[in-house]
Amino acid sequence: MPGNMKKLKEIKISRFQLNVLLSKEEKEGFGYLLKHGVFCTTCGGICSDGVLDYTVSLNWLNDIVIEGECAVCGQKVTRIMEFGEDKSFFEKAMDFRESLQN
């Protein structure tokens, strides 16, 4: 992200919109992280049965933010997936943001 760029608003996106933004490889990475990469403080480890009832947002860096519930204990969990560092994804996310304003 260029240094002179203003801070972007966090926006909620649907799973369909996320699917459009992600490449095949990114979808696989997202799915893996959702199942094997979200930490639950109550369980003291990875959400072994995954995450339920999750919402998806793009944060101010165009990273993907997942907020949901641990499938084991029901505790609220959050995971930031740093997709915004990938130039291709960042550009797609910026195009998506622009399309929302039109």
PDB file of C-alpha atoms in Angstrom:
ATOM      1  CA  MET A   1       0.000   0.000   0.000  1.00  0.00           C
ATOM      2  CA  PRO A   2       1.457   3.374  -0.936  1.00  0.00           C
ATOM      3  CA  GLY A   3       2.500   5.549   1.990  1.00  0.00           C
ATOM      4  CA  ASN A   4       0.282   8.447   0.937  1.00  0.00           C
ATOM      5  CA  MET A   5      -2.878   6.344   0.830  1.00  0.00           C
ATOM      6  CA  LYS A   6      -5.527   7.103   3.443  1.00  0.00           C
ATOM      7  CA  LYS A   7      -6.637   4.413   5.867  1.00  0.00           C
ATOM      8  CA  LEU A   8      -9.380   2.278   4.312  1.00  0.00           C
ATOM      9  CA  LYS A   9     -12.665   1.481   6.032  1.00  0.00           C
ATOM     10  CA  GLU A  10     -13.241  -2.072   7.238  1.00  0.00           C
ATOM     11  CA  ILE A  11     -16.066  -3.568   5.200  1.00  0.00           C
ATOM     12  CA  LYS A  12     -18.109  -6.729   5.678  1.00  0.00           C
ATOM     13  CA  ILE A  13     -18.237  -8.971   2.629  1.00  0.00           C
ATOM     14  CA  SER A  14     -20.318 -12.019   1.815  1.00  0.00           C
ATOM     15  CA  ARG A  15     -18.834 -15.454   1.258  1.00  0.00           C
ATOM     16  CA  PHE A  16     -19.792 -15.103  -2.414  1.00  0.00           C
ATOM     17  CA  GLN A  17     -17.862 -11.825  -2.675  1.00  0.00           C
ATOM     18  CA  LEU A  18     -14.874 -13.448  -0.955  1.00  0.00           C
ATOM     19  CA  ASN A  19     -15.043 -16.339  -3.416  1.00  0.00           C
ATOM     20  CA  VAL A  20     -14.879 -13.883  -6.321  1.00  0.00           C
ATOM     21  CA  LEU A  21     -11.862 -12.094  -4.819  1.00  0.00           C
ATOM     22  CA  LEU A  22      -9.802 -15.233  -4.145  1.00  0.00           C
ATOM     23  CA  SER A  23      -7.840 -17.200  -6.730  1.00  0.00           C
ATOM     24  CA  LYS A  24      -8.005 -20.998  -6.650  1.00  0.00           C
ATOM     25  CA  GLU A  25      -4.802 -21.189  -4.586  1.00  0.00           C
ATOM     26  CA  GLU A  26      -5.986 -18.447  -2.227  1.00  0.00           C
ATOM     27  CA  LYS A  27      -9.298 -20.305  -1.720  1.00  0.00           C
ATOM     28  CA  GLU A  28      -7.350 -23.403  -0.723  1.00  0.00           C
ATOM     29  CA  GLY A  29      -5.213 -21.364   1.689  1.00  0.00           C
ATOM     30  CA  PHE A  30      -8.290 -19.682   3.153  1.00  0.00           C
ATOM     31  CA  GLY A  31     -10.028 -23.036   3.652  1.00  0.00           C
ATOM     32  CA  TYR A  32      -6.959 -24.515   5.303  1.00  0.00           C
ATOM     33  CA  LEU A  33      -6.532 -21.582   7.680  1.00  0.00           C
ATOM     34  CA  LEU A  34     -10.235 -21.632   8.565  1.00  0.00           C
ATOM     35  CA  LYS A  35     -10.024 -25.316   9.526  1.00  0.00           C
ATOM     36  CA  HIS A  36      -6.501 -25.468  10.964  1.00  0.00           C
ATOM     37  CA  GLY A  37      -5.373 -21.949  11.784  1.00  0.00           C
ATOM     38  CA  VAL A  38      -7.834 -20.247  14.143  1.00  0.00           C
ATOM     39  CA  PHE A  39      -6.820 -20.164  17.814  1.00  0.00           C
ATOM     40  CA  CYS A  40      -9.384 -20.452  20.606  1.00  0.00           C
ATOM     41  CA  THR A  41      -8.340 -18.998  23.964  1.00  0.00           C
ATOM     42  CA  THR A  42     -10.925 -21.084  25.834  1.00  0.00           C
ATOM     43  CA  CYS A  43      -9.799 -24.408  24.334  1.00  0.00           C
ATOM     44  CA  GLY A  44      -6.151 -23.304  24.527  1.00  0.00           C
ATOM     45  CA  GLY A  45      -5.380 -24.321  20.969  1.00  0.00           C
ATOM     46  CA  ILE A  46      -6.541 -24.449  17.388  1.00  0.00           C
ATOM     47  CA  CYS A  47     -10.296 -24.763  16.829  1.00  0.00           C
ATOM     48  CA  SER A  48     -10.050 -28.494  16.147  1.00  0.00           C
ATOM     49  CA  ASP A  49     -13.514 -28.746  14.584  1.00  0.00           C
ATOM     50  CA  GLY A  50     -13.254 -25.467  12.708  1.00  0.00           C
ATOM     51  CA  VAL A  51     -15.151 -22.196  12.987  1.00  0.00           C
ATOM     52  CA  LEU A  52     -18.943 -21.811  12.874  1.00  0.00           C
ATOM     53  CA  ASP A  53     -21.194 -18.883  12.035  1.00  0.00           C
ATOM     54  CA  TYR A  54     -18.347 -16.742  10.769  1.00  0.00           C
ATOM     55  CA  THR A  55     -18.426 -13.361   9.114  1.00  0.00           C
ATOM     56  CA  VAL A  56     -15.831 -12.039   6.695  1.00  0.00           C
ATOM     57  CA  SER A  57     -14.438  -8.501   6.453  1.00  0.00           C
ATOM     58  CA  LEU A  58     -11.701  -6.689   4.597  1.00  0.00           C
ATOM     59  CA  ASN A  59      -9.725  -4.575   7.059  1.00  0.00           C
ATOM     60  CA  TRP A  60      -7.896  -1.317   6.358  1.00  0.00           C
ATOM     61  CA  LEU A  61      -4.949  -3.250   4.840  1.00  0.00           C
ATOM     62  CA  ASN A  62      -7.234  -5.440   2.680  1.00  0.00           C
ATOM     63  CA  ASP A  63      -6.463  -8.406   4.905  1.00  0.00           C
ATOM     64  CA  ILE A  64      -9.299 -10.871   5.475  1.00  0.00           C
ATOM     65  CA  VAL A  65     -10.758 -10.834   8.986  1.00  0.00           C
ATOM     66  CA  ILE A  66     -12.772 -13.852  10.126  1.00  0.00           C
ATOM     67  CA  GLU A  67     -14.977 -13.591  13.210  1.00  0.00           C
ATOM     68  CA  GLY A  68     -16.950 -16.592  14.360  1.00  0.00           C
ATOM     69  CA  GLU A  69     -17.369 -19.243  17.025  1.00  0.00           C
ATOM     70  CA  CYS A  70     -15.164 -22.195  17.936  1.00  0.00           C
ATOM     71  CA  ALA A  71     -17.045 -25.324  16.839  1.00  0.00           C
ATOM     72  CA  VAL A  72     -15.944 -27.118  20.031  1.00  0.00           C
ATOM     73  CA  CYS A  73     -16.780 -24.653  22.819  1.00  0.00           C
ATOM     74  CA  GLY A  74     -18.736 -21.839  21.145  1.00  0.00           C
ATOM     75  CA  GLN A  75     -16.268 -19.134  22.241  1.00  0.00           C
ATOM     76  CA  LYS A  76     -15.879 -16.144  19.924  1.00  0.00           C
ATOM     77  CA  VAL A  77     -12.732 -16.358  17.795  1.00  0.00           C
ATOM     78  CA  THR A  78     -11.026 -14.040  15.314  1.00  0.00           C
ATOM     79  CA  ARG A  79      -8.352 -14.639  12.703  1.00  0.00           C
ATOM     80  CA  ILE A  80      -6.672 -12.097  10.445  1.00  0.00           C
ATOM     81  CA  MET A  81      -5.457 -13.638   7.202  1.00  0.00           C
ATOM     82  CA  GLU A  82      -2.816 -11.415   5.639  1.00  0.00           C
ATOM     83  CA  PHE A  83      -3.954 -11.577   2.029  1.00  0.00           C
ATOM     84  CA  GLY A  84      -3.526  -7.806   1.619  1.00  0.00           C
ATOM     85  CA  GLU A  85       0.251  -8.263   1.372  1.00  0.00           C
ATOM     86  CA  ASP A  86      -0.260 -10.037  -1.962  1.00  0.00           C
ATOM     87  CA  LYS A  87      -0.216  -7.354  -4.666  1.00  0.00           C
ATOM     88  CA  SER A  88      -2.693  -9.177  -6.917  1.00  0.00           C
ATOM     89  CA  PHE A  89      -5.219  -9.683  -4.108  1.00  0.00           C
ATOM     90  CA  PHE A  90      -4.741  -6.110  -2.872  1.00  0.00           C
ATOM     91  CA  GLU A  91      -5.510  -4.742  -6.356  1.00  0.00           C
ATOM     92  CA  LYS A  92      -8.610  -6.960  -6.700  1.00  0.00           C
ATOM     93  CA  ALA A  93      -9.773  -5.801  -3.270  1.00  0.00           C
ATOM     94  CA  MET A  94      -9.286  -2.147  -4.255  1.00  0.00           C
ATOM     95  CA  ASP A  95     -11.279  -2.704  -7.469  1.00  0.00           C
ATOM     96  CA  PHE A  96     -13.994  -4.366  -5.376  1.00  0.00           C
ATOM     97  CA  ARG A  97     -14.069  -1.435  -2.942  1.00  0.00           C
ATOM     98  CA  GLU A  98     -14.357   0.979  -5.860  1.00  0.00           C
ATOM     99  CA  SER A  99     -17.239  -1.011  -7.367  1.00  0.00           C
ATOM    100  CA  LEU A 100     -19.164  -0.627  -4.089  1.00  0.00           C
ATOM    101  CA  GLN A 101     -18.964   3.153  -4.371  1.00  0.00           C
ATOM    102  CA  ASN A 102     -20.446   3.237  -7.885  1.00  0.00           C
TER     103      ASN A 102
END
